[in-house]
């Protein structure tokens, strides 16, 4: 998985990329359908045509994997986007939706290619699931029932494909790190993992298909009504004022009018009471949504934490061992900053330490040519390292960090710091 230049991808890696593309597609498709459907009657054929966005996603993923030439990389990206915009859209709304999505897709494709931390991890953040909730809410506001139903299904598909992608990716890393372990059961691990994935997919798809049939919103409404009544009672105790929604009549007797009873006008609740009532309803709705989202997120996190883990690198990878590499749980959200060990930080830090040392040891007005090698630099410095063995060791470590393909160790970095 971790290599600078990929010549050939395995079948598992190709399948992981396909699932990552499908996860991205759910986000782009729902957003494009919402933009293209603004200001026009709802049309299922329109939503089906927006599925053309799957083509550039698959093509760009293939280009990132196998095309090394920069000119061909740019040509395929621009050509695919231009062809879709020229032949496909029928209305201005469709053109705007596809154009916006293509710009974002191309930008992400370039970022995935040039950024090392995203080179083999193109699966979106789980936080981007909120885009589907936003599209669902906007579709409900503009009364797009088909789009609402589509968002519901794509939300479940997003979760399923996200979990499958992460599972396959982490399992592949685990197997690669422990492949040299004696009697390591690769086939058994793959077989059990695929069985669990099939079971997980069937359960999730079954729940997705059955949920609209049991009307869970009625249960949520009943729970919300009970909670709202409790909140009203609490507010009445705090304010020492009961807010009664039913109008009532006040009959009084006036001696000046001959003792006749007549109705007085209704006692309208104060503005404060009405405001507090609306505030309670909004607070209840927000609380219910937060509880539901927290429950779903916590459950998914526990599943992810227990079943999907990235293996730690073994300290003795070249030696065979009977102990399987220990694994640890990783956060769902991608870290913004990778550890120094994974980014090749020791090589960079050794080179930086040596350059600082050269600046300190050269003369005040001395100018060093950029073509000089480390061995030549040590011969022209005003304050060279006097010990020949130490000087040769420092030059060797710098050349390893500068020209070598292997990563330097932390001990070598400490050794350079001690010598300079």
PDB file of N, CA and C in Angstrom, residues 28-124:
ATOM      1  N   UNK A  28     -22.084  13.827  -4.832  1.00  0.00           N
ATOM      2  CA  UNK A  28     -22.200  14.658  -6.028  1.00  0.00           C
ATOM      3  C   UNK A  28     -23.576  14.510  -6.678  1.00  0.00           C
ATOM      4  N   UNK A  29     -24.115  13.313  -6.710  1.00  0.00           N
ATOM      5  CA  UNK A  29     -25.383  13.078  -7.391  1.00  0.00           C
ATOM      6  C   UNK A  29     -26.528  13.808  -6.692  1.00  0.00           C
ATOM      7  N   UNK A  30     -26.619  13.699  -5.371  1.00  0.00           N
ATOM      8  CA  UNK A  30     -27.694  14.377  -4.654  1.00  0.00           C
ATOM      9  C   UNK A  30     -27.594  15.897  -4.802  1.00  0.00           C
ATOM     10  N   UNK A  31     -26.375  16.427  -4.701  1.00  0.00           N
ATOM     11  CA  UNK A  31     -26.191  17.873  -4.844  1.00  0.00           C
ATOM     12  C   UNK A  31     -26.565  18.339  -6.243  1.00  0.00           C
ATOM     13  N   UNK A  32     -26.148  17.596  -7.269  1.00  0.00           N
ATOM     14  CA  UNK A  32     -26.473  17.971  -8.647  1.00  0.00           C
ATOM     15  C   UNK A  32     -27.976  17.904  -8.908  1.00  0.00           C
ATOM     16  N   UNK A  33     -28.642  16.894  -8.367  1.00  0.00           N
ATOM     17  CA  UNK A  33     -30.105  16.788  -8.542  1.00  0.00           C
ATOM     18  C   UNK A  33     -30.826  17.962  -7.890  1.00  0.00           C
ATOM     19  N   UNK A  34     -30.353  18.394  -6.721  1.00  0.00           N
ATOM     20  CA  UNK A  34     -30.977  19.528  -6.054  1.00  0.00           C
ATOM     21  C   UNK A  34     -30.801  20.808  -6.860  1.00  0.00           C
ATOM     22  N   UNK A  35     -29.596  21.056  -7.359  1.00  0.00           N
ATOM     23  CA  UNK A  35     -29.340  22.285  -8.119  1.00  0.00           C
ATOM     24  C   UNK A  35     -30.100  22.278  -9.436  1.00  0.00           C
ATOM     25  N   UNK A  36     -30.096  21.136 -10.143  1.00  0.00           N
ATOM     26  CA  UNK A  36     -30.757  21.068 -11.440  1.00  0.00           C
ATOM     27  C   UNK A  36     -32.275  21.124 -11.324  1.00  0.00           C
ATOM     28  N   UNK A  37     -32.827  20.733 -10.175  1.00  0.00           N
ATOM     29  CA  UNK A  37     -34.277  20.706 -10.023  1.00  0.00           C
ATOM     30  C   UNK A  37     -34.891  21.975  -9.471  1.00  0.00           C
ATOM     31  N   UNK A  38     -34.095  22.989  -9.173  1.00  0.00           N
ATOM     32  CA  UNK A  38     -34.632  24.249  -8.637  1.00  0.00           C
ATOM     33  C   UNK A  38     -35.409  24.973  -9.728  1.00  0.00           C
ATOM     34  N   UNK A  39     -36.623  25.379  -9.404  1.00  0.00           N
ATOM     35  CA  UNK A  39     -37.434  26.173 -10.328  1.00  0.00           C
ATOM     36  C   UNK A  39     -38.143  25.377 -11.395  1.00  0.00           C
ATOM     37  N   UNK A  40     -38.225  24.065 -11.273  1.00  0.00           N
ATOM     38  CA  UNK A  40     -38.929  23.254 -12.268  1.00  0.00           C
ATOM     39  C   UNK A  40     -39.630  22.092 -11.574  1.00  0.00           C
ATOM     40  N   UNK A  41     -40.601  21.545 -12.267  1.00  0.00           N
ATOM     41  CA  UNK A  41     -41.352  20.443 -11.686  1.00  0.00           C
ATOM     42  C   UNK A  41     -40.448  19.225 -11.531  1.00  0.00           C
ATOM     43  N   UNK A  42     -40.776  18.421 -10.536  1.00  0.00           N
ATOM     44  CA  UNK A  42     -39.937  17.268 -10.239  1.00  0.00           C
ATOM     45  C   UNK A  42     -40.038  16.232 -11.337  1.00  0.00           C
ATOM     46  N   UNK A  43     -38.879  15.729 -11.762  1.00  0.00           N
ATOM     47  CA  UNK A  43     -38.810  14.789 -12.869  1.00  0.00           C
ATOM     48  C   UNK A  43     -37.813  13.698 -12.510  1.00  0.00           C
ATOM     49  N   UNK A  44     -38.297  12.461 -12.461  1.00  0.00           N
ATOM     50  CA  UNK A  44     -37.407  11.352 -12.127  1.00  0.00           C
ATOM     51  C   UNK A  44     -36.349  11.136 -13.192  1.00  0.00           C
ATOM     52  N   UNK A  45     -36.683  11.449 -14.460  1.00  0.00           N
ATOM     53  CA  UNK A  45     -35.697  11.290 -15.531  1.00  0.00           C
ATOM     54  C   UNK A  45     -34.518  12.238 -15.349  1.00  0.00           C
ATOM     55  N   UNK A  46     -34.783  13.428 -14.794  1.00  0.00           N
ATOM     56  CA  UNK A  46     -33.701  14.371 -14.534  1.00  0.00           C
ATOM     57  C   UNK A  46     -32.707  13.799 -13.533  1.00  0.00           C
ATOM     58  N   UNK A  47     -33.212  13.214 -12.456  1.00  0.00           N
ATOM     59  CA  UNK A  47     -32.333  12.627 -11.457  1.00  0.00           C
ATOM     60  C   UNK A  47     -31.549  11.460 -12.036  1.00  0.00           C
ATOM     61  N   UNK A  48     -32.171  10.722 -12.963  1.00  0.00           N
ATOM     62  CA  UNK A  48     -31.479   9.605 -13.594  1.00  0.00           C
ATOM     63  C   UNK A  48     -30.358  10.107 -14.506  1.00  0.00           C
ATOM     64  N   UNK A  49     -30.596  11.222 -15.205  1.00  0.00           N
ATOM     65  CA  UNK A  49     -29.566  11.772 -16.092  1.00  0.00           C
ATOM     66  C   UNK A  49     -28.371  12.301 -15.307  1.00  0.00           C
ATOM     67  N   UNK A  50     -28.611  12.748 -14.082  1.00  0.00           N
ATOM     68  CA  UNK A  50     -27.485  13.238 -13.280  1.00  0.00           C
ATOM     69  C   UNK A  50     -26.502  12.121 -12.912  1.00  0.00           C
ATOM     70  N   UNK A  51     -26.893  10.881 -13.155  1.00  0.00           N
ATOM     71  CA  UNK A  51     -25.986   9.770 -12.912  1.00  0.00           C
ATOM     72  C   UNK A  51     -24.779   9.767 -13.840  1.00  0.00           C
ATOM     73  N   UNK A  52     -24.744  10.664 -14.842  1.00  0.00           N
ATOM     74  CA  UNK A  52     -23.593  10.778 -15.730  1.00  0.00           C
ATOM     75  C   UNK A  52     -22.343  11.171 -14.951  1.00  0.00           C
ATOM     76  N   UNK A  53     -22.512  11.731 -13.747  1.00  0.00           N
ATOM     77  CA  UNK A  53     -21.353  12.126 -12.940  1.00  0.00           C
ATOM     78  C   UNK A  53     -20.519  10.930 -12.501  1.00  0.00           C
ATOM     79  N   UNK A  54     -21.081   9.730 -12.557  1.00  0.00           N
ATOM     80  CA  UNK A  54     -20.304   8.545 -12.208  1.00  0.00           C
ATOM     81  C   UNK A  54     -19.187   8.294 -13.218  1.00  0.00           C
ATOM     82  N   UNK A  55     -19.400   8.713 -14.482  1.00  0.00           N
ATOM     83  CA  UNK A  55     -18.393   8.499 -15.522  1.00  0.00           C
ATOM     84  C   UNK A  55     -17.093   9.245 -15.233  1.00  0.00           C
ATOM     85  N   UNK A  56     -17.107  10.568 -14.989  1.00  0.00           N
ATOM     86  CA  UNK A  56     -15.829  11.232 -14.681  1.00  0.00           C
ATOM     87  C   UNK A  56     -15.187  10.736 -13.395  1.00  0.00           C
ATOM     88  N   UNK A  57     -15.977  10.362 -12.397  1.00  0.00           N
ATOM     89  CA  UNK A  57     -15.400   9.858 -11.163  1.00  0.00           C
ATOM     90  C   UNK A  57     -14.606   8.575 -11.404  1.00  0.00           C
ATOM     91  N   UNK A  58     -15.171   7.660 -12.176  1.00  0.00           N
ATOM     92  CA  UNK A  58     -14.463   6.416 -12.480  1.00  0.00           C
ATOM     93  C   UNK A  58     -13.256   6.665 -13.376  1.00  0.00           C
ATOM     94  N   UNK A  59     -13.427   7.533 -14.392  1.00  0.00           N
ATOM     95  CA  UNK A  59     -12.327   7.802 -15.314  1.00  0.00           C
ATOM     96  C   UNK A  59     -11.167   8.481 -14.610  1.00  0.00           C
ATOM     97  N   UNK A  60     -11.464   9.482 -13.787  1.00  0.00           N
ATOM     98  CA  UNK A  60     -10.394  10.195 -13.090  1.00  0.00           C
ATOM     99  C   UNK A  60      -9.672   9.278 -12.092  1.00  0.00           C
ATOM    100  N   UNK A  61     -10.393   8.370 -11.465  1.00  0.00           N
ATOM    101  CA  UNK A  61      -9.750   7.431 -10.562  1.00  0.00           C
ATOM    102  C   UNK A  61      -8.794   6.513 -11.320  1.00  0.00           C
ATOM    103  N   UNK A  62      -9.210   6.047 -12.496  1.00  0.00           N
ATOM    104  CA  UNK A  62      -8.344   5.208 -13.326  1.00  0.00           C
ATOM    105  C   UNK A  62      -7.109   5.992 -13.780  1.00  0.00           C
ATOM    106  N   UNK A  63      -7.304   7.259 -14.152  1.00  0.00           N
ATOM    107  CA  UNK A  63      -6.186   8.090 -14.603  1.00  0.00           C
ATOM    108  C   UNK A  63      -5.183   8.297 -13.469  1.00  0.00           C
ATOM    109  N   UNK A  64      -5.670   8.558 -12.262  1.00  0.00           N
ATOM    110  CA  UNK A  64      -4.762   8.764 -11.132  1.00  0.00           C
ATOM    111  C   UNK A  64      -3.962   7.503 -10.807  1.00  0.00           C
ATOM    112  N   UNK A  65      -4.548   6.355 -11.059  1.00  0.00           N
ATOM    113  CA  UNK A  65      -3.893   5.106 -10.714  1.00  0.00           C
ATOM    114  C   UNK A  65      -2.805   4.717 -11.719  1.00  0.00           C
ATOM    115  N   UNK A  66      -3.045   4.973 -13.014  1.00  0.00           N
ATOM    116  CA  UNK A  66      -2.176   4.383 -14.032  1.00  0.00           C
ATOM    117  C   UNK A  66      -1.485   5.386 -14.949  1.00  0.00           C
ATOM    118  N   UNK A  67      -1.940   6.630 -15.008  1.00  0.00           N
ATOM    119  CA  UNK A  67      -1.343   7.605 -15.933  1.00  0.00           C
ATOM    120  C   UNK A  67      -0.294   8.417 -15.191  1.00  0.00           C
ATOM    121  N   UNK A  68       0.964   8.324 -15.650  1.00  0.00           N
ATOM    122  CA  UNK A  68       2.055   9.049 -15.016  1.00  0.00           C
ATOM    123  C   UNK A  68       2.419  10.330 -15.767  1.00  0.00           C
ATOM    124  N   UNK A  69       2.056  10.418 -17.035  1.00  0.00           N
ATOM    125  CA  UNK A  69       2.388  11.583 -17.845  1.00  0.00           C
ATOM    126  C   UNK A  69       1.480  12.754 -17.486  1.00  0.00           C
ATOM    127  N   UNK A  70       2.090  13.907 -17.179  1.00  0.00           N
ATOM    128  CA  UNK A  70       1.317  15.076 -16.763  1.00  0.00           C
ATOM    129  C   UNK A  70       0.427  15.599 -17.885  1.00  0.00           C
ATOM    130  N   UNK A  71       0.926  15.626 -19.119  1.00  0.00           N
ATOM    131  CA  UNK A  71       0.136  16.136 -20.229  1.00  0.00           C
ATOM    132  C   UNK A  71      -1.091  15.265 -20.471  1.00  0.00           C
ATOM    133  N   UNK A  72      -0.892  13.944 -20.480  1.00  0.00           N
ATOM    134  CA  UNK A  72      -2.026  13.035 -20.686  1.00  0.00           C
ATOM    135  C   UNK A  72      -3.003  13.110 -19.520  1.00  0.00           C
ATOM    136  N   UNK A  73      -2.484  13.296 -18.299  1.00  0.00           N
ATOM    137  CA  UNK A  73      -3.341  13.438 -17.120  1.00  0.00           C
ATOM    138  C   UNK A  73      -4.273  14.646 -17.276  1.00  0.00           C
ATOM    139  N   UNK A  74      -3.705  15.792 -17.668  1.00  0.00           N
ATOM    140  CA  UNK A  74      -4.516  17.005 -17.842  1.00  0.00           C
ATOM    141  C   UNK A  74      -5.466  16.877 -19.026  1.00  0.00           C
ATOM    142  N   UNK A  75      -5.002  16.249 -20.125  1.00  0.00           N
ATOM    143  CA  UNK A  75      -5.836  16.111 -21.323  1.00  0.00           C
ATOM    144  C   UNK A  75      -7.072  15.266 -21.050  1.00  0.00           C
ATOM    145  N   UNK A  76      -6.903  14.164 -20.344  1.00  0.00           N
ATOM    146  CA  UNK A  76      -8.048  13.300 -20.052  1.00  0.00           C
ATOM    147  C   UNK A  76      -9.042  13.990 -19.117  1.00  0.00           C
ATOM    148  N   UNK A  77      -8.546  14.738 -18.155  1.00  0.00           N
ATOM    149  CA  UNK A  77      -9.444  15.450 -17.252  1.00  0.00           C
ATOM    150  C   UNK A  77     -10.260  16.507 -17.993  1.00  0.00           C
ATOM    151  N   UNK A  78      -9.572  17.321 -18.772  1.00  0.00           N
ATOM    152  CA  UNK A  78     -10.273  18.400 -19.491  1.00  0.00           C
ATOM    153  C   UNK A  78     -11.169  17.833 -20.579  1.00  0.00           C
ATOM    154  N   UNK A  79     -10.695  16.804 -21.282  1.00  0.00           N
ATOM    155  CA  UNK A  79     -11.496  16.227 -22.360  1.00  0.00           C
ATOM    156  C   UNK A  79     -12.781  15.598 -21.865  1.00  0.00           C
ATOM    157  N   UNK A  80     -12.694  14.866 -20.767  1.00  0.00           N
ATOM    158  CA  UNK A  80     -13.905  14.241 -20.222  1.00  0.00           C
ATOM    159  C   UNK A  80     -14.912  15.292 -19.755  1.00  0.00           C
ATOM    160  N   UNK A  81     -14.431  16.303 -19.045  1.00  0.00           N
ATOM    161  CA  UNK A  81     -15.336  17.357 -18.562  1.00  0.00           C
ATOM    162  C   UNK A  81     -15.945  18.121 -19.722  1.00  0.00           C
ATOM    163  N   UNK A  82     -15.133  18.471 -20.729  1.00  0.00           N
ATOM    164  CA  UNK A  82     -15.659  19.201 -21.881  1.00  0.00           C
ATOM    165  C   UNK A  82     -16.666  18.384 -22.668  1.00  0.00           C
ATOM    166  N   UNK A  83     -16.405  17.083 -22.845  1.00  0.00           N
ATOM    167  CA  UNK A  83     -17.354  16.245 -23.578  1.00  0.00           C
ATOM    168  C   UNK A  83     -18.697  16.132 -22.881  1.00  0.00           C
ATOM    169  N   UNK A  84     -18.680  15.974 -21.574  1.00  0.00           N
ATOM    170  CA  UNK A  84     -19.949  15.880 -20.832  1.00  0.00           C
ATOM    171  C   UNK A  84     -20.720  17.181 -20.922  1.00  0.00           C
ATOM    172  N   UNK A  85     -20.052  18.320 -20.758  1.00  0.00           N
ATOM    173  CA  UNK A  85     -20.741  19.616 -20.807  1.00  0.00           C
ATOM    174  C   UNK A  85     -21.246  19.933 -22.214  1.00  0.00           C
ATOM    175  N   UNK A  86     -20.584  19.424 -23.236  1.00  0.00           N
ATOM    176  CA  UNK A  86     -20.977  19.746 -24.603  1.00  0.00           C
ATOM    177  C   UNK A  86     -22.157  18.900 -25.080  1.00  0.00           C
ATOM    178  N   UNK A  87     -22.184  17.641 -24.711  1.00  0.00           N
ATOM    179  CA  UNK A  87     -23.201  16.742 -25.260  1.00  0.00           C
ATOM    180  C   UNK A  87     -24.366  16.469 -24.315  1.00  0.00           C
ATOM    181  N   UNK A  88     -24.158  16.563 -23.019  1.00  0.00           N
ATOM    182  CA  UNK A  88     -25.155  15.996 -22.111  1.00  0.00           C
ATOM    183  C   UNK A  88     -26.241  16.960 -21.641  1.00  0.00           C
ATOM    184  N   UNK A  89     -25.953  18.132 -21.060  1.00  0.00           N
ATOM    185  CA  UNK A  89     -27.007  18.940 -20.431  1.00  0.00           C
ATOM    186  C   UNK A  89     -28.079  19.383 -21.423  1.00  0.00           C
ATOM    187  N   UNK A  90     -29.324  19.425 -20.942  1.00  0.00           N
ATOM    188  CA  UNK A  90     -30.447  19.862 -21.761  1.00  0.00           C
ATOM    189  C   UNK A  90     -30.960  21.239 -21.368  1.00  0.00           C
ATOM    190  N   UNK A  91     -30.785  21.625 -20.128  1.00  0.00           N
ATOM    191  CA  UNK A  91     -31.276  22.915 -19.642  1.00  0.00           C
ATOM    192  C   UNK A  91     -30.132  23.668 -18.953  1.00  0.00           C
ATOM    193  N   UNK A  92     -30.415  24.940 -18.636  1.00  0.00           N
ATOM    194  CA  UNK A  92     -29.411  25.753 -17.944  1.00  0.00           C
ATOM    195  C   UNK A  92     -29.151  25.201 -16.548  1.00  0.00           C
ATOM    196  N   UNK A  93     -30.212  24.726 -15.880  1.00  0.00           N
ATOM    197  CA  UNK A  93     -30.047  24.162 -14.547  1.00  0.00           C
ATOM    198  C   UNK A  93     -29.141  22.938 -14.549  1.00  0.00           C
ATOM    199  N   UNK A  94     -29.325  22.064 -15.540  1.00  0.00           N
ATOM    200  CA  UNK A  94     -28.467  20.887 -15.624  1.00  0.00           C
ATOM    201  C   UNK A  94     -27.022  21.292 -15.904  1.00  0.00           C
ATOM    202  N   UNK A  95     -26.828  22.269 -16.789  1.00  0.00           N
ATOM    203  CA  UNK A  95     -25.467  22.728 -17.087  1.00  0.00           C
ATOM    204  C   UNK A  95     -24.794  23.295 -15.846  1.00  0.00           C
ATOM    205  N   UNK A  96     -25.536  24.100 -15.069  1.00  0.00           N
ATOM    206  CA  UNK A  96     -24.963  24.688 -13.855  1.00  0.00           C
ATOM    207  C   UNK A  96     -24.607  23.607 -12.844  1.00  0.00           C
ATOM    208  N   UNK A  97     -25.513  22.637 -12.660  1.00  0.00           N
ATOM    209  CA  UNK A  97     -25.260  21.573 -11.678  1.00  0.00           C
ATOM    210  C   UNK A  97     -24.052  20.734 -12.065  1.00  0.00           C
ATOM    211  N   UNK A  98     -23.990  20.327 -13.329  1.00  0.00           N
ATOM    212  CA  UNK A  98     -22.871  19.488 -13.773  1.00  0.00           C
ATOM    213  C   UNK A  98     -21.561  20.262 -13.744  1.00  0.00           C
ATOM    214  N   UNK A  99     -21.607  21.557 -14.113  1.00  0.00           N
ATOM    215  CA  UNK A  99     -20.382  22.362 -14.109  1.00  0.00           C
ATOM    216  C   UNK A  99     -19.820  22.499 -12.697  1.00  0.00           C
ATOM    217  N   UNK A 100     -20.673  22.791 -11.727  1.00  0.00           N
ATOM    218  CA  UNK A 100     -20.212  22.942 -10.342  1.00  0.00           C
ATOM    219  C   UNK A 100     -19.602  21.642  -9.844  1.00  0.00           C
ATOM    220  N   UNK A 101     -20.282  20.533 -10.107  1.00  0.00           N
ATOM    221  CA  UNK A 101     -19.763  19.241  -9.623  1.00  0.00           C
ATOM    222  C   UNK A 101     -18.460  18.857 -10.315  1.00  0.00           C
ATOM    223  N   UNK A 102     -18.344  19.138 -11.615  1.00  0.00           N
ATOM    224  CA  UNK A 102     -17.115  18.793 -12.336  1.00  0.00           C
ATOM    225  C   UNK A 102     -15.930  19.605 -11.837  1.00  0.00           C
ATOM    226  N   UNK A 103     -16.158  20.875 -11.514  1.00  0.00           N
ATOM    227  CA  UNK A 103     -15.068  21.700 -10.983  1.00  0.00           C
ATOM    228  C   UNK A 103     -14.556  21.116  -9.661  1.00  0.00           C
ATOM    229  N   UNK A 104     -15.485  20.726  -8.783  1.00  0.00           N
ATOM    230  CA  UNK A 104     -15.083  20.142  -7.498  1.00  0.00           C
ATOM    231  C   UNK A 104     -14.400  18.786  -7.704  1.00  0.00           C
ATOM    232  N   UNK A 105     -14.924  17.982  -8.630  1.00  0.00           N
ATOM    233  CA  UNK A 105     -14.342  16.665  -8.888  1.00  0.00           C
ATOM    234  C   UNK A 105     -12.911  16.796  -9.406  1.00  0.00           C
ATOM    235  N   UNK A 106     -12.687  17.709 -10.364  1.00  0.00           N
ATOM    236  CA  UNK A 106     -11.336  17.895 -10.915  1.00  0.00           C
ATOM    237  C   UNK A 106     -10.386  18.410  -9.838  1.00  0.00           C
ATOM    238  N   UNK A 107     -10.851  19.366  -9.015  1.00  0.00           N
ATOM    239  CA  UNK A 107     -10.002  19.869  -7.932  1.00  0.00           C
ATOM    240  C   UNK A 107      -9.611  18.779  -6.951  1.00  0.00           C
ATOM    241  N   UNK A 108     -10.562  17.932  -6.580  1.00  0.00           N
ATOM    242  CA  UNK A 108     -10.247  16.822  -5.673  1.00  0.00           C
ATOM    243  C   UNK A 108      -9.328  15.799  -6.328  1.00  0.00           C
ATOM    244  N   UNK A 109      -9.509  15.568  -7.636  1.00  0.00           N
ATOM    245  CA  UNK A 109      -8.659  14.610  -8.332  1.00  0.00           C
ATOM    246  C   UNK A 109      -7.207  15.074  -8.330  1.00  0.00           C
ATOM    247  N   UNK A 110      -6.982  16.362  -8.561  1.00  0.00           N
ATOM    248  CA  UNK A 110      -5.615  16.889  -8.530  1.00  0.00           C
ATOM    249  C   UNK A 110      -5.039  16.792  -7.126  1.00  0.00           C
ATOM    250  N   UNK A 111      -5.851  17.087  -6.114  1.00  0.00           N
ATOM    251  CA  UNK A 111      -5.373  17.004  -4.734  1.00  0.00           C
ATOM    252  C   UNK A 111      -5.024  15.574  -4.363  1.00  0.00           C
ATOM    253  N   UNK A 112      -5.850  14.615  -4.771  1.00  0.00           N
ATOM    254  CA  UNK A 112      -5.565  13.218  -4.470  1.00  0.00           C
ATOM    255  C   UNK A 112      -4.254  12.760  -5.121  1.00  0.00           C
ATOM    256  N   UNK A 113      -3.945  13.327  -6.287  1.00  0.00           N
ATOM    257  CA  UNK A 113      -2.750  12.884  -7.019  1.00  0.00           C
ATOM    258  C   UNK A 113      -1.467  13.490  -6.452  1.00  0.00           C
ATOM    259  N   UNK A 114      -1.494  14.776  -6.090  1.00  0.00           N
ATOM    260  CA  UNK A 114      -0.253  15.457  -5.706  1.00  0.00           C
ATOM    261  C   UNK A 114      -0.010  15.424  -4.204  1.00  0.00           C
ATOM    262  N   UNK A 115      -1.036  15.144  -3.393  1.00  0.00           N
ATOM    263  CA  UNK A 115      -0.864  15.117  -1.935  1.00  0.00           C
ATOM    264  C   UNK A 115      -0.595  13.693  -1.485  1.00  0.00           C
ATOM    265  N   UNK A 116       0.539  13.493  -0.836  1.00  0.00           N
ATOM    266  CA  UNK A 116       0.964  12.146  -0.479  1.00  0.00           C
ATOM    267  C   UNK A 116       0.005  11.481   0.497  1.00  0.00           C
ATOM    268  N   UNK A 117      -0.538  12.245   1.453  1.00  0.00           N
ATOM    269  CA  UNK A 117      -1.415  11.655   2.467  1.00  0.00           C
ATOM    270  C   UNK A 117      -2.737  11.180   1.886  1.00  0.00           C
ATOM    271  N   UNK A 118      -3.142  11.701   0.694  1.00  0.00           N
ATOM    272  CA  UNK A 118      -4.396  11.277   0.074  1.00  0.00           C
ATOM    273  C   UNK A 118      -4.172  10.301  -1.084  1.00  0.00           C
ATOM    274  N   UNK A 119      -2.918   9.899  -1.317  1.00  0.00           N
ATOM    275  CA  UNK A 119      -2.592   9.118  -2.508  1.00  0.00           C
ATOM    276  C   UNK A 119      -3.358   7.800  -2.550  1.00  0.00           C
ATOM    277  N   UNK A 120      -3.480   7.149  -1.401  1.00  0.00           N
ATOM    278  CA  UNK A 120      -4.171   5.856  -1.344  1.00  0.00           C
ATOM    279  C   UNK A 120      -5.378   5.900  -0.411  1.00  0.00           C
ATOM    280  N   UNK A 121      -5.835   7.102  -0.037  1.00  0.00           N
ATOM    281  CA  UNK A 121      -6.979   7.244   0.864  1.00  0.00           C
ATOM    282  C   UNK A 121      -7.909   8.308   0.305  1.00  0.00           C
ATOM    283  N   UNK A 122      -8.730   7.917  -0.649  1.00  0.00           N
ATOM    284  CA  UNK A 122      -9.611   8.855  -1.327  1.00  0.00           C
ATOM    285  C   UNK A 122     -11.043   8.786  -0.811  1.00  0.00           C
ATOM    286  N   UNK A 123     -11.278   8.030   0.229  1.00  0.00           N
ATOM    287  CA  UNK A 123     -12.629   7.916   0.775  1.00  0.00           C
ATOM    288  C   UNK A 123     -12.985   9.212   1.503  1.00  0.00           C
ATOM    289  N   UNK A 124     -14.175   9.779   1.258  1.00  0.00           N
ATOM    290  CA  UNK A 124     -14.525  11.047   1.900  1.00  0.00           C
ATOM    291  C   UNK A 124     -14.605  10.919   3.419  1.00  0.00           C
TER     292      UNK A 124
END
